[in-house]
Every structure is written in structure tokens, then in C-alpha cells.
Coordinates of C-alpha atoms and ligand atoms in Angstrom, one line a residue:
X1 CA 131.8 114.4 88.4
X2 CA 131.6 110.7 87.7
X3 CA 132.2 108.5 90.7
X4 CA 135.2 106.1 90.3
X5 CA 134.9 102.5 91.6
X6 CA 136.9 102.0 94.7
X7 CA 138.0 98.6 95.8
X8 CA 136.8 99.3 99.4
X9 CA 134.3 96.8 100.8
X10 CA 131.0 98.3 101.7
X11 CA 128.1 96.5 103.4
X12 CA 124.3 97.3 103.2
X13 CA 121.9 95.5 105.5
X14 CA 118.4 94.7 104.4
X15 CA 115.8 92.0 104.9
X16 CA 116.6 88.5 103.7
X17 CA 113.6 87.1 101.8
X18 CA 115.1 84.2 99.7
X19 CA 118.2 82.2 100.9
X20 CA 121.4 81.6 99.2
X21 CA 124.5 83.6 98.2
X22 CA 125.5 85.0 94.9
X23 CA 128.6 86.8 93.8
X24 CA 128.5 88.6 90.5
X25 CA 128.3 92.0 88.9
X26 CA 125.1 94.0 89.3
X27 CA 122.7 95.3 86.7
X28 CA 120.9 98.3 87.9
X29 CA 117.3 98.7 86.7
X30 CA 116.7 102.3 87.6
X31 CA 113.2 103.6 87.3
X32 CA 112.5 100.8 84.8
X33 CA 115.3 101.6 82.5
X34 CA 118.8 100.3 82.6
X35 CA 121.9 102.0 83.7
X36 CA 124.5 101.6 81.0
X37 CA 128.0 100.3 81.9
X38 CA 130.7 103.0 82.1
X39 CA 132.7 101.5 79.3
X40 CA 136.1 103.2 78.7
X41 CA 136.7 104.5 75.2
X42 CA 139.9 105.6 73.5
X43 CA 140.5 109.2 72.3
X44 CA 140.1 108.1 68.7
X45 CA 136.6 106.8 69.5
X46 CA 135.3 110.1 71.1
X47 CA 134.0 111.7 67.9
X48 CA 132.2 108.7 66.7
X49 CA 130.7 108.1 70.1
X50 CA 129.5 111.7 70.3
X51 CA 128.1 111.4 66.8
X52 CA 126.1 108.4 67.8
X53 CA 124.6 110.3 70.6
X54 CA 123.8 113.3 68.4
X55 CA 121.9 111.0 66.1
X56 CA 120.0 109.6 69.0
X57 CA 119.1 113.1 70.1
X58 CA 117.9 113.9 66.5
X59 CA 115.8 110.8 66.3
X60 CA 114.3 111.6 69.7
X61 CA 113.5 115.2 68.4
X62 CA 111.7 113.8 65.4
X63 CA 109.8 111.4 67.6
X64 CA 108.7 114.1 70.1
X65 CA 107.7 116.5 67.3
X66 CA 105.6 113.8 65.7
X67 CA 103.8 113.2 69.1
X68 CA 103.4 117.0 69.5
X69 CA 101.8 117.2 66.0
X70 CA 99.4 114.3 66.7
X71 CA 98.3 116.0 70.0
X72 CA 97.7 119.3 68.4
X73 CA 95.5 117.6 65.7
X74 CA 93.4 116.1 68.5
X75 CA 93.1 119.4 70.3
X76 CA 95.4 118.2 73.0
X77 CA 97.1 121.6 73.4
X78 CA 98.0 121.0 77.0
X79 CA 99.8 117.7 76.0
X80 CA 101.4 119.5 73.1
X81 CA 102.9 122.0 75.6
X82 CA 104.4 119.1 77.5
X83 CA 106.3 118.0 74.4
X84 CA 107.5 121.5 74.0
X85 CA 109.1 121.2 77.4
X86 CA 110.6 117.9 76.4
X87 CA 112.2 119.5 73.4
X88 CA 113.7 122.2 75.6
X89 CA 115.2 119.5 77.9
X90 CA 116.5 117.6 74.9
X91 CA 118.3 120.7 73.6
X92 CA 119.4 122.1 76.9
X93 CA 122.6 123.8 76.1
X94 CA 124.3 123.3 79.4
X95 CA 123.5 119.6 79.4
X96 CA 124.8 119.1 75.9
X97 CA 128.0 121.0 76.7
X98 CA 128.5 119.1 80.0
X99 CA 128.1 115.7 78.3
X100 CA 130.6 116.5 75.5
X101 CA 133.2 117.9 78.0
X102 CA 132.9 114.8 80.3
X103 CA 133.2 112.3 77.5
X104 CA 136.3 114.1 76.1
X105 CA 137.9 114.4 79.6
X106 CA 137.1 111.2 81.2
X107 CA 137.0 108.9 78.1
X108 CA 133.9 107.1 79.1
X109 CA 131.2 106.1 76.6
X110 CA 128.5 108.7 76.1
X111 CA 125.7 106.4 77.2
X112 CA 126.9 106.3 80.8
X113 CA 127.8 110.0 80.9
X114 CA 124.5 111.2 79.5
X115 CA 122.5 108.8 81.7
X116 CA 124.3 109.8 84.9
X117 CA 124.0 113.5 84.2
X118 CA 120.3 113.2 83.5
X119 CA 119.9 111.1 86.7
X120 CA 121.6 113.8 88.7
X121 CA 119.0 116.3 87.4
X122 CA 116.2 113.9 88.2
X123 CA 117.6 113.2 91.7
X124 CA 117.5 116.9 92.5
X125 CA 113.8 117.0 91.8
X126 CA 112.8 113.6 93.0
X127 CA 110.4 113.6 96.0
X128 CA 109.8 117.3 96.0
X129 CA 106.3 118.2 97.1
X130 CA 106.0 121.1 94.6
X131 CA 103.8 119.7 91.9
X132 CA 105.4 121.8 89.1
X133 CA 108.9 120.5 90.0
X134 CA 107.6 116.9 90.3
X135 CA 106.3 117.2 86.8
X136 CA 109.7 118.4 85.6
X137 CA 111.2 115.2 87.1
X138 CA 108.9 113.2 85.0
X139 CA 109.7 115.2 81.9
X140 CA 113.4 114.6 82.3
X141 CA 112.8 111.0 82.9
X142 CA 110.7 110.6 79.8
X143 CA 113.3 112.4 77.6
X144 CA 116.2 110.4 79.1
X145 CA 114.3 107.1 78.5
X146 CA 113.7 108.0 74.8
X147 CA 117.3 109.0 74.2
X148 CA 118.7 105.9 76.0
X149 CA 116.6 103.6 73.9
X150 CA 117.7 105.2 70.7
X151 CA 121.3 105.2 71.8
X152 CA 121.1 101.5 72.3
X153 CA 119.3 101.2 68.9
X154 CA 116.5 99.3 70.4
X155 CA 112.9 99.7 71.3
X156 CA 112.9 96.8 73.7
X157 CA 112.2 97.7 77.3
X158 CA 113.4 94.5 78.7
X159 CA 117.1 93.9 79.0
X160 CA 119.1 90.9 77.9
X161 CA 122.4 90.1 79.5
X162 CA 125.6 88.6 78.1
X163 CA 126.8 87.4 81.5
X164 CA 125.1 86.4 84.8
X165 CA 124.0 89.4 86.8
X166 CA 122.4 90.3 90.1
X167 CA 119.5 92.6 89.5
X168 CA 119.4 95.8 91.6
X169 CA 116.2 97.8 91.4
X170 CA 113.9 100.0 93.5
X171 CA 111.2 97.3 93.2
X172 CA 110.2 94.6 90.8
X173 CA 106.6 94.0 89.8
X174 CA 105.6 90.5 88.4
X175 CA 105.5 92.0 84.9
X176 CA 109.1 93.4 85.4
X177 CA 110.2 89.9 86.5
X178 CA 108.8 88.0 83.5
X179 CA 110.6 90.4 81.1
X180 CA 114.0 89.6 82.5
X181 CA 116.3 87.1 80.9
X182 CA 115.9 84.8 83.9
X183 CA 118.6 82.4 82.7
X184 CA 121.2 85.1 83.5
X185 CA 119.8 86.3 86.8
X186 CA 121.6 85.2 89.9
X187 CA 119.7 87.2 92.5
X188 CA 117.6 90.2 93.4
X189 CA 118.6 93.2 95.6
X190 CA 115.7 95.6 96.0
X191 CA 115.1 98.9 97.8
X192 CA 111.4 98.0 98.4
X193 CA 109.5 94.8 98.9
X194 CA 108.7 92.3 101.6
X195 CA 108.8 88.5 102.2
X196 CA 105.4 88.1 100.7
X197 CA 105.8 90.2 97.5
X198 CA 105.8 88.3 94.3
X199 CA 109.4 89.2 93.5
X200 CA 110.4 87.4 96.8
X201 CA 108.1 84.5 96.0
X202 CA 109.6 84.2 92.5
X203 CA 113.2 84.4 93.9
X204 CA 112.4 81.5 96.3
X205 CA 110.8 79.6 93.5
X206 CA 113.8 80.0 91.3
X207 CA 116.2 79.3 94.2
X208 CA 117.8 82.7 93.8
X209 CA 119.0 84.8 96.8
X210 CA 117.0 88.0 97.4
X211 CA 117.3 90.8 99.8
X212 CA 114.8 93.7 100.1
X213 CA 114.7 97.0 101.9
X214 CA 118.3 97.9 100.9
X215 CA 117.9 101.6 101.1
X216 CA 119.4 103.8 98.4
X217 CA 121.2 101.0 96.6
X218 CA 120.0 102.3 93.2
X219 CA 121.8 105.5 93.9
X220 CA 125.0 104.0 95.3
X221 CA 125.5 101.0 93.0
X222 CA 126.2 101.1 89.3
X223 CA 125.9 98.4 86.6
X224 CA 129.1 96.5 86.5
X225 CA 129.9 96.9 90.3
X226 CA 131.0 93.6 91.9
X227 CA 128.8 92.5 94.8
X228 CA 128.1 89.6 97.0
X229 CA 124.5 89.1 97.9
X230 CA 123.7 87.2 101.0
X231 CA 120.1 86.0 101.0
X232 CA 120.5 84.2 104.4
X233 CA 121.7 87.2 106.5
X234 CA 120.1 90.0 104.3
X235 CA 123.4 91.6 103.3
X236 CA 124.7 93.2 100.2
X237 CA 128.5 93.6 100.1
X238 CA 130.1 95.8 97.4
X239 CA 133.7 94.9 96.5
X240 CA 133.9 91.9 98.9
X241 CA 137.4 91.5 100.2
X242 CA 139.4 88.3 99.8
X243 CA 138.8 87.6 103.5
X244 CA 135.0 87.9 103.1
X245 CA 135.0 85.7 100.1
X246 CA 136.9 83.0 101.9
X247 CA 134.4 83.2 104.8
X248 CA 131.6 82.7 102.4
X249 CA 133.3 79.9 100.6
X250 CA 133.7 77.8 103.8
X251 CA 130.0 78.6 104.7
X252 CA 129.0 77.4 101.3
X253 CA 130.9 74.2 101.7
X254 CA 129.1 73.4 105.0
X255 CA 125.7 74.2 103.4
X256 CA 126.5 72.0 100.4
X257 CA 127.2 69.1 102.8
X258 CA 123.8 69.6 104.5
X259 CA 122.0 69.8 101.1
X260 CA 123.7 66.6 99.9
X261 CA 122.2 64.7 102.8
X262 CA 118.7 66.0 102.1
X263 CA 119.3 65.3 98.4
X264 CA 119.6 61.6 99.0
X265 CA 116.2 61.3 100.6
X266 CA 114.2 63.8 98.5
X267 CA 112.3 61.3 96.5
X268 CA 111.2 59.2 99.5
X269 CA 107.5 59.6 100.5
X270 CA 106.7 62.1 103.3
X271 CA 105.0 59.9 105.9
X272 CA 105.0 60.8 109.6
X273 CA 106.4 58.4 112.1
X274 CA 102.9 57.1 112.9
X275 CA 102.0 56.5 109.3
X276 CA 100.2 59.6 108.0
X277 CA 101.0 60.7 104.5
X278 CA 101.3 64.4 104.0
X279 CA 101.8 65.1 100.3
X280 CA 104.5 67.7 99.6
X281 CA 104.1 69.3 96.2
X282 CA 105.8 72.3 94.6
X283 CA 104.6 75.8 93.5
X284 CA 105.6 76.9 90.0
X285 CA 105.4 80.1 87.9
X286 CA 107.4 79.2 84.8
X287 CA 107.5 76.2 82.4
X288 CA 111.3 76.2 82.6
X289 CA 111.0 75.3 86.3
X290 CA 109.5 71.9 85.7
X291 CA 112.8 70.1 85.4
X292 CA 114.1 71.4 88.7
X293 CA 110.8 70.8 90.3
X294 CA 111.0 67.1 89.3
X295 CA 114.4 67.0 90.7
X296 CA 113.4 68.7 94.0
X297 CA 111.5 65.5 95.1
X298 CA 108.0 67.0 94.4
X299 CA 105.7 64.5 92.6
X300 CA 103.1 67.1 91.9
X301 CA 102.6 70.8 91.4
X302 CA 100.1 72.1 93.9
X303 CA 99.9 75.6 92.5
X304 CA 100.9 76.7 89.0
X305 CA 100.5 80.5 88.9
X306 CA 99.3 81.1 85.3
X307 CA 99.5 84.9 85.5
X308 CA 103.2 84.8 84.7
X309 CA 102.8 83.0 81.4
X310 CA 100.0 85.4 80.6
X311 CA 102.2 88.4 81.4
X312 CA 104.9 87.1 79.1
X313 CA 102.4 87.4 76.2
X314 CA 99.0 88.7 77.1
X315 CA 97.9 88.3 73.4
X316 CA 98.9 84.6 73.3
X317 CA 96.2 82.5 71.6
X318 CA 94.6 79.4 72.8
X319 CA 96.9 77.1 70.8
X320 CA 100.0 78.6 72.4
X321 CA 98.5 78.4 75.9
X322 CA 97.4 74.8 75.4
X323 CA 101.0 74.0 74.2
X324 CA 102.6 75.6 77.3
X325 CA 100.2 73.9 79.7
X326 CA 100.7 70.6 78.0
X327 CA 104.4 70.9 78.4
X328 CA 104.0 71.4 82.1
X329 CA 101.6 68.4 82.4
X330 CA 103.9 66.1 80.4
X331 CA 106.9 67.2 82.4
X332 CA 105.3 66.2 85.7
X333 CA 103.6 63.0 84.4
X334 CA 102.4 60.8 86.1
X335 CA 102.2 63.5 88.8
X336 CA 99.4 66.2 88.8
X337 CA 99.7 69.9 87.9
X338 CA 97.1 72.1 89.6
X339 CA 96.7 75.2 87.4
X340 CA 95.3 78.3 89.1
X341 CA 93.3 80.3 86.6
X342 CA 94.5 83.9 86.1
X343 CA 94.8 85.8 89.3
X344 CA 95.5 89.2 87.7
X345 CA 94.9 92.4 89.7
X346 CA 96.3 93.4 93.1
X347 CA 100.1 93.5 92.5
X348 CA 99.9 91.3 89.4
X349 CA 98.8 94.1 87.1
X350 CA 99.0 93.6 83.4
X351 CA 100.0 97.1 82.2
X352 CA 99.1 96.2 78.6
X353 CA 95.6 95.4 79.4
X354 CA 93.0 98.1 80.0
X355 CA 92.3 97.5 83.6
X356 CA 90.7 100.6 85.0
X357 CA 92.7 102.2 87.7
X358 CA 91.3 101.2 91.0
X359 CA 91.7 103.1 94.3
X360 CA 92.2 99.8 96.2
X361 CA 93.3 97.0 93.7
X362 CA 93.7 94.4 96.4
X363 CA 90.0 94.7 97.2
X364 CA 89.1 95.3 93.6
X365 CA 88.7 93.5 90.3
X366 CA 91.1 90.6 90.7
X367 CA 91.2 86.8 90.5
X368 CA 88.0 85.0 89.6
X369 CA 86.1 88.3 89.6
X370 CA 88.2 89.6 86.7
X371 CA 88.0 86.2 84.9
X372 CA 84.3 86.1 85.1
X373 CA 84.2 89.7 83.9
X374 CA 86.4 89.0 80.9
X375 CA 84.8 85.9 79.6
X376 CA 86.7 85.9 76.3
X377 CA 90.0 85.7 78.2
X378 CA 88.6 83.2 80.7
X379 CA 87.2 80.9 78.0
X380 CA 90.5 81.0 76.1
X381 CA 92.3 79.9 79.3
X382 CA 89.8 77.2 80.2
X383 CA 89.8 75.7 76.7
X384 CA 93.6 75.6 76.7
X385 CA 93.6 74.0 80.1
X386 CA 91.1 71.4 79.1
X387 CA 93.1 70.6 76.0
X388 CA 96.2 70.1 78.1
X389 CA 94.3 67.7 80.4
X390 CA 94.3 65.2 77.6
X391 CA 98.0 64.7 78.0
X392 CA 98.4 64.0 81.7
X393 CA 96.9 64.9 85.1
X394 CA 95.7 68.5 85.2
X395 CA 93.7 70.1 87.9
X396 CA 92.1 73.5 87.8
X397 CA 91.5 75.9 90.7
X398 CA 89.9 79.3 90.9
X399 CA 91.6 82.1 92.8
X400 CA 90.1 84.8 95.1
X401 CA 86.8 83.0 95.5
X402 CA 84.6 85.0 97.9
X403 CA 81.6 82.7 97.9
X404 CA 79.9 79.7 96.3
X405 CA 78.2 81.5 93.5
X406 CA 81.5 82.4 91.8
X407 CA 82.6 78.8 91.9
X408 CA 79.2 77.7 90.4
X409 CA 79.6 80.3 87.6
X410 CA 83.1 79.4 86.8
X411 CA 82.3 75.6 86.8
X412 CA 79.4 76.2 84.5
X413 CA 81.7 78.0 82.0
X414 CA 84.2 75.2 82.3
X415 CA 81.5 72.7 81.6
X416 CA 80.4 74.7 78.6
X417 CA 84.0 74.8 77.3
X418 CA 84.3 71.1 77.7
X419 CA 81.1 70.4 75.8
X420 CA 82.3 72.7 73.0
X421 CA 85.6 71.0 72.7
X422 CA 84.1 67.5 72.7
X423 CA 81.7 68.7 70.0
X424 CA 84.7 70.0 68.0
X425 CA 86.2 66.5 68.3
X426 CA 89.0 67.7 70.6
X427 CA 90.2 65.3 73.3
X428 CA 90.1 66.3 77.0
X429 CA 91.0 64.5 80.2
X430 CA 88.3 62.5 82.0
X431 CA 89.6 63.1 85.5
X432 CA 90.2 66.8 86.1
X433 CA 90.1 67.8 89.7
X434 CA 88.4 71.2 90.3
X435 CA 89.3 73.3 93.3
X436 CA 88.7 76.6 95.0
X437 CA 91.4 78.7 96.6
X438 CA 90.4 79.7 100.1
X439 CA 92.2 83.0 100.6
X440 CA 89.4 85.4 101.5
X441 CA 87.9 85.0 105.0
X442 CA 84.4 84.9 103.6
X443 CA 85.4 81.7 101.6
X444 CA 86.8 80.1 104.7
X445 CA 83.7 80.9 106.7
X446 CA 81.5 79.4 103.9
X447 CA 83.8 76.6 103.2
X448 CA 81.1 74.0 103.9
X449 CA 79.0 75.5 101.1
X450 CA 81.8 75.7 98.7
X451 CA 83.0 72.1 99.5
X452 CA 79.9 70.7 97.7
X453 CA 81.0 72.3 94.5
X454 CA 84.7 71.2 94.3
X455 CA 87.1 68.3 94.6
X456 CA 89.6 70.1 96.7
X457 CA 90.5 73.3 98.6
X458 CA 93.8 75.1 98.4
X459 CA 94.4 77.6 101.2
X460 CA 96.1 80.7 99.8
X461 CA 97.4 81.8 103.2
X462 CA 99.5 84.7 101.7
X463 CA 96.2 86.5 101.0
X464 CA 94.2 84.9 103.8
X465 CA 96.5 86.4 106.3
X466 CA 96.5 89.9 104.8
X467 CA 92.6 89.9 104.5
X468 CA 92.0 88.4 107.9
X469 CA 94.3 90.8 109.8
X470 CA 93.8 93.7 107.4
X471 CA 97.6 94.0 106.9
X472 CA 98.9 94.6 103.4
X473 CA 101.3 91.8 102.6
X474 CA 103.6 94.2 100.8
X475 CA 103.8 96.9 103.4
X476 CA 106.9 96.6 105.5
X477 CA 105.5 99.2 108.0
X478 CA 102.9 96.7 109.2
X479 CA 104.9 93.6 108.5
X480 CA 105.1 92.7 112.2
X481 CA 101.4 92.3 112.2
X482 CA 101.5 89.8 109.4
X483 CA 101.5 86.7 111.5
X484 CA 100.6 83.2 110.2
X485 CA 100.0 82.0 113.8
X486 CA 97.4 84.7 114.6
X487 CA 94.5 82.8 116.2
X488 CA 92.0 84.2 113.6
X489 CA 94.1 82.8 110.8
X490 CA 94.5 79.4 112.5
X491 CA 90.7 79.2 113.2
X492 CA 90.0 79.9 109.5
X493 CA 92.4 77.2 108.5
X494 CA 90.8 74.7 110.9
X495 CA 87.3 75.7 109.7
X496 CA 88.4 75.0 106.1
X497 CA 90.0 71.6 107.0
X498 CA 86.9 70.5 108.9
X499 CA 84.6 71.5 106.1
X500 CA 86.8 69.6 103.7
X501 CA 86.9 66.5 105.9
X502 CA 83.1 66.5 106.3
X503 CA 82.7 66.7 102.5
X504 CA 85.4 64.1 101.9
X505 CA 87.6 66.4 99.8
X506 CA 91.3 67.1 100.1
X507 CA 92.8 70.3 101.4
X508 CA 96.2 71.8 100.8
X509 CA 98.1 74.9 101.8
X510 CA 99.9 76.6 98.9
X511 CA 100.7 79.9 100.6
X512 CA 104.3 80.6 101.8
X513 CA 103.6 79.4 105.3
X514 CA 103.6 75.9 104.0
X515 CA 107.3 76.3 103.2
X516 CA 108.2 77.3 106.7
X517 CA 109.6 74.2 108.4
X518 CA 109.0 75.8 111.9
X519 CA 105.3 75.7 111.2
X520 CA 105.2 72.1 109.8
X521 CA 104.3 70.6 113.2
X522 CA 101.3 72.9 113.6
X523 CA 100.1 72.4 110.0
X524 CA 100.3 68.6 110.3
X525 CA 98.4 68.9 113.6
X526 CA 95.7 71.1 112.0
X527 CA 95.0 68.2 109.6
X528 CA 96.3 69.5 106.3
X529 CA 96.6 66.7 103.6
X530 CA 99.0 68.5 101.4
X531 CA 101.6 71.2 101.5
X532 CA 102.6 72.9 98.3
X533 CA 105.8 74.6 98.8
X534 CA 108.6 76.5 97.0
X535 CA 110.7 74.1 95.1
X536 CA 113.8 74.7 97.0
X537 CA 112.0 73.7 100.2
X538 CA 110.5 70.4 99.1
X539 CA 113.3 68.1 100.4
X540 CA 113.4 70.0 103.7
X541 CA 109.6 69.9 104.3
X542 CA 109.5 66.2 103.4
X543 CA 112.3 65.5 105.8
X544 CA 110.6 67.5 108.5
X545 CA 107.3 65.5 108.0
X546 CA 109.2 62.2 108.3
X547 CA 110.5 63.2 111.7
X548 CA 107.1 64.1 113.1
X549 CA 104.4 62.1 114.9
X550 CA 101.0 63.2 113.7
X551 CA 99.3 62.4 117.0
X552 CA 101.8 64.6 118.9
X553 CA 101.2 67.4 116.2
X554 CA 97.5 67.2 116.7
X555 CA 97.9 67.6 120.5
X556 CA 100.2 70.6 119.8
X557 CA 97.5 72.1 117.5
X558 CA 94.9 71.6 120.1
X559 CA 96.9 73.3 122.8
X560 CA 97.8 76.2 120.4
X561 CA 94.1 76.7 119.4
X562 CA 93.0 76.6 123.1
X563 CA 95.6 79.2 124.2
X564 CA 94.7 81.5 121.3
X565 CA 98.0 83.4 121.5
X566 CA 100.0 83.9 118.4
X567 CA 103.4 84.3 120.2
X568 CA 103.1 81.1 122.3
X569 CA 101.6 79.3 119.3
X570 CA 104.7 80.1 117.3
X571 CA 107.0 79.2 120.2
X572 CA 105.3 75.8 120.6
X573 CA 105.5 74.8 117.0
X574 CA 109.1 76.1 116.8
X575 CA 110.0 74.1 119.9
X576 CA 108.7 70.9 118.4
X577 CA 110.5 71.6 115.2
X578 CA 113.7 72.1 117.1
X579 CA 113.4 68.9 119.0
X580 CA 112.4 66.8 115.9
X581 CA 114.8 68.1 113.3
X582 CA 117.4 70.5 114.8
X583 CA 119.7 69.7 111.9
X584 CA 117.3 71.6 109.5
X585 CA 117.1 74.7 111.7
X586 CA 120.8 75.3 112.2
Ligands
LIG6 C1 98.3 83.0 98.4 O1 97.6 84.0 98.4 O2 98.6 82.3 99.4 C2 98.6 82.4 97.1 C3 99.2 81.2 97.0 O3 98.5 83.2 96.0 P1 99.4 84.4 95.6 O4 100.6 84.5 96.5 O5 99.8 84.2 94.2 O6 98.5 85.5 95.8
LIG7 MG1 96.6 84.7 96.6

């Protein structure tokens, strides 16, 4: 039986990971394929709708038979048997009968009816420990996916939207996110995820509300449902009542008034009361963000995560990359854009590239290791970055550095690419800052050695915290252990700052802790020169810095370091933040 929408308000509680409120219809991305809208049809349309579905089944049959034949030819008899099972599912008499009956009785388009019925069968098998039944689940999913694509007459696996939507999904990987039509996405509501997952980071970067850990929403919500997503309180409200909407409208008006005040001062420099400048830059993932970053009050981009451009088109050639990087550099001119070279691996897998499956990808072939292992890719990127550097201020930094040798090797390749380009008569910039990300404890501990090879450090605290405390940044079960004020993390930060100061190079934090205004007093006190934050936080962090006194912050950091207790450390920085800028923490 198809469930009918009821106007009754229903509330789910999850974890807020990106602030803001959105009110729109949802688009459910279920198991990486979309739930179709339950569009009503007239009686006259029933036969043509069913004919369209039968054609899709027929095309799917031809497709499966072709695959089966190819497998038999390659002696893949086991695989050929799987396709036999797929054909049985495709022609299952009871499913065919049930779909036709429901369409005729309920007058709903066949796409939705077929999809929901197949999901019902999948749900019955999902999560069962019996391996045979688990395989049946995958078989049904595979067949459904094929039929749905043919029904929509498309082979695309990334959806386009006519109207703005809130994305509801089990989880979103970075490659899922780049495939979305972001101009139409108003928020993310996910069953999985954590504050440090890249879906959450992207939501904050795009200033979209996001809530994670909303259990079973993929089951209970359907594409087209109207919801209100509250990224401040971590709520998802289906069919919000008039009263709820009125409450949110007045809250929005108050928030707008606060934003307006911050907006007026966003381009002012961020200098502490006693005259120390802390540069506040922005983090970026997409070229289209540059305009809003300029408008946020950031003069520079302290971290451009190039993986996302790469995931949009892994086959892109050097010319296209150079053009994209140049657009970013020009958009920020005269400010600087620090490009991080590809940090693929970990959770930023490129499914279209043949990375070998690894038992522990976060400790595997990722970041600079993968770049040095794929020199063709790395050279393409380095050459494109060098070409962009002719058009403005571009910096280059290497991710996941574990020791000085990797930096030397990467720099040598960069120098080689520069010589090549000059030999070819291609212009490159003459003042390119080269940096190392400090996000592995071994890099922080050997920061004095690395400092002699680079112009700056950028502390990637998202990873530094996970590797220092051995707590997976994506795993909600151990999330309470993921603490930026853990004494070990603070010691590694201090060690890095001291090494940078001794070598006379600058040091920035580009991890998410830089965006947390409760931590700004502590970070200023630890001697950071720059904070690179999510664009939506630039004005806030700049305002916070302006209310602080660097000498007081240093005394605070000293006390926190001496006490060596993460709870009291957090309390102390929080207390100073509350005294200096209570307006921001309301
Ligand atoms: C970090 O680890 O802090 C960082 C900025 O990199 P990412 O979050 O992309 O891993
Ligand atoms: Mg990192």
C-alpha cells in the first residue's frame, strides 16, 4: 500500500553540523539512486504510462542478456548466473502484477509505484546476516537501478532539479556532493555523518544548513515532502505547521539583524585590541564560491581543496585545470589563493580511478603519498597551478605530509615542472609560496625539519586531531573523544608554531577548529598568524579577533597548557569568548 502524505507535523532530532534554516521539498537520494515523485496520472494516461514501463523492462532485459553473454564468453559462469537471477527478478510475475494493479487503482505514475514496491522487497532483506539473502538484496537493487534509469530515459547517475530542494540521503560522499546540482540545493539531511565529515564541511562552506544522524529518514520521507530543516538545533520537521513556521520567521528576523551588524564590519582588518594582526582567510572547495568568499570579508583563500574540482572531472586535462585555477586566482586578486594539491584517499575516494581497495584508507595511500605515486596526475596538477600563478597570487601546499622527504620530493617535481614550462615559453608567477600541511603527528613533531623546506605551515587540525587521539573523525560512536582542546593536540599545535617562528615562516590553521569562535582566544594565545575558516564564519571570527587582547590570550594559553586538562581548557577559552563577545555566542 502506498503511504499517503498527511499534513501532520512530525519532528526528527539529529545533530546540527551546519547552521541555518531551510524550508523546501525534499529530494531523497536512496542508495545512490533517486526516489521519483509520486506524480498523479489520469485514467487516460494509465496505458501509456504502463507501456513506458514495459519498454524500460524490455531494454533492461536486453542489457542484462548482453552482459550475461559477455560474461559467458570470458568464462565468467558464476557472474553469468547472477544475471540469470537478475532476469528472474525483472520478470517476477507477482511484482509485475502488483505494479500494474497499483497504478490502475491509485492513479500514480508507474515510476513511483515500481520504485516503492522494489524498495519494500529490498527493505525486507536489508541488514540480514544470511549471506545468500544479502546477495538477493543487492540483486534487487541492481535491477531496480537499471529499470529506473531506463524509465527516466537517462544514463546519468547524478540528478538535476527544477526547483530548490533539501537533499535527504543515508550519507553523502564528496563525489556524491560534486555531482549534485548545487545551485538548487538548500540543505542536507543525512542518516549518517559527523561534524567533521566532508559533507558537513561542504555544507558549512556553502552556508547551507545540515543535520546528520537523522535515523530512518530515508524510509520515512519521500521526494516531494515538505520539510523545515533546522541546522541550528539539529531538527527536521515534516509538514511544519503555520505556528512552527511563524516561530521560525521571527527567529530568522532576529538572526538577520545580527548578521547585518556583522556585515557592516566584515571588510575591516582583524587586529586585536593590542595591535596584533591575525589574518582571517576562507576555505573553498568550488570555483563558484569565490564571489561569496570575496563578499564574506576574506581577503585570501587559505585552503582551496582541489579534490572537488578533480572529482567533477577526473579526466580533465592540464588546460582545463589551469583555466579553473586561474579563475580562482583572478577572482581573489590581489589576495592570495593557497591551493592544496590533491588529497584523494581516506573519505575522498575517486570511484572512477583505480585505487586499490585498502583495509584502512585513512592510514593508506592518500594525500601527498598518492600524488607522488601517480606522477602523471601530480605533474598535470602542478603544471596547471604554475600556469595559474602567472595571473595573480597563488600558493601551493602539500597535504598529509608525514616527513621532510616527501616535501623535498614534491618540491623537486614542482621545480622540474617550472623549468619545463619556462623552457616551453609559458609564463609562471615569480612569488609562489610553498607550504606543508601539518596534519599528521609525525609532521608536527618534525616541524623544525620541514620548516627549512617551506614558506609556511598550515595546520590541518581535522586530521591532526583524529590521528593524535586515534579517533575516526567520521565515527559518531567515538565523537566525544574528538576534542580539539586535548592537551596532546594543543602541544602539537604549539610545537608547530614554535618551529615556524624559529624558521621565520608563517603558520595558519585551516581545520574546522579555526572556525569555532569559542576557541579563538586560545588560538590567538597559541600564536597562530592566520585562521582560514569556513566562508560563513569569516565576519564572526574577524569580529571576535577585534575584541581580544593578544597578551591576555597568551596568558590564557599558558594557563591551559600548564593545566593540561581538555575540559578546563575548553571552559577557559569559552569563558574569555563569552566575556569579550557575548553578542556572537547568543
Ligand atoms: C584538515 O585535515 O584539517 C584539513 C583542512 O583537511 P581535510 O579536512 O580536507 O582533510
Ligand atoms: Mg586533512
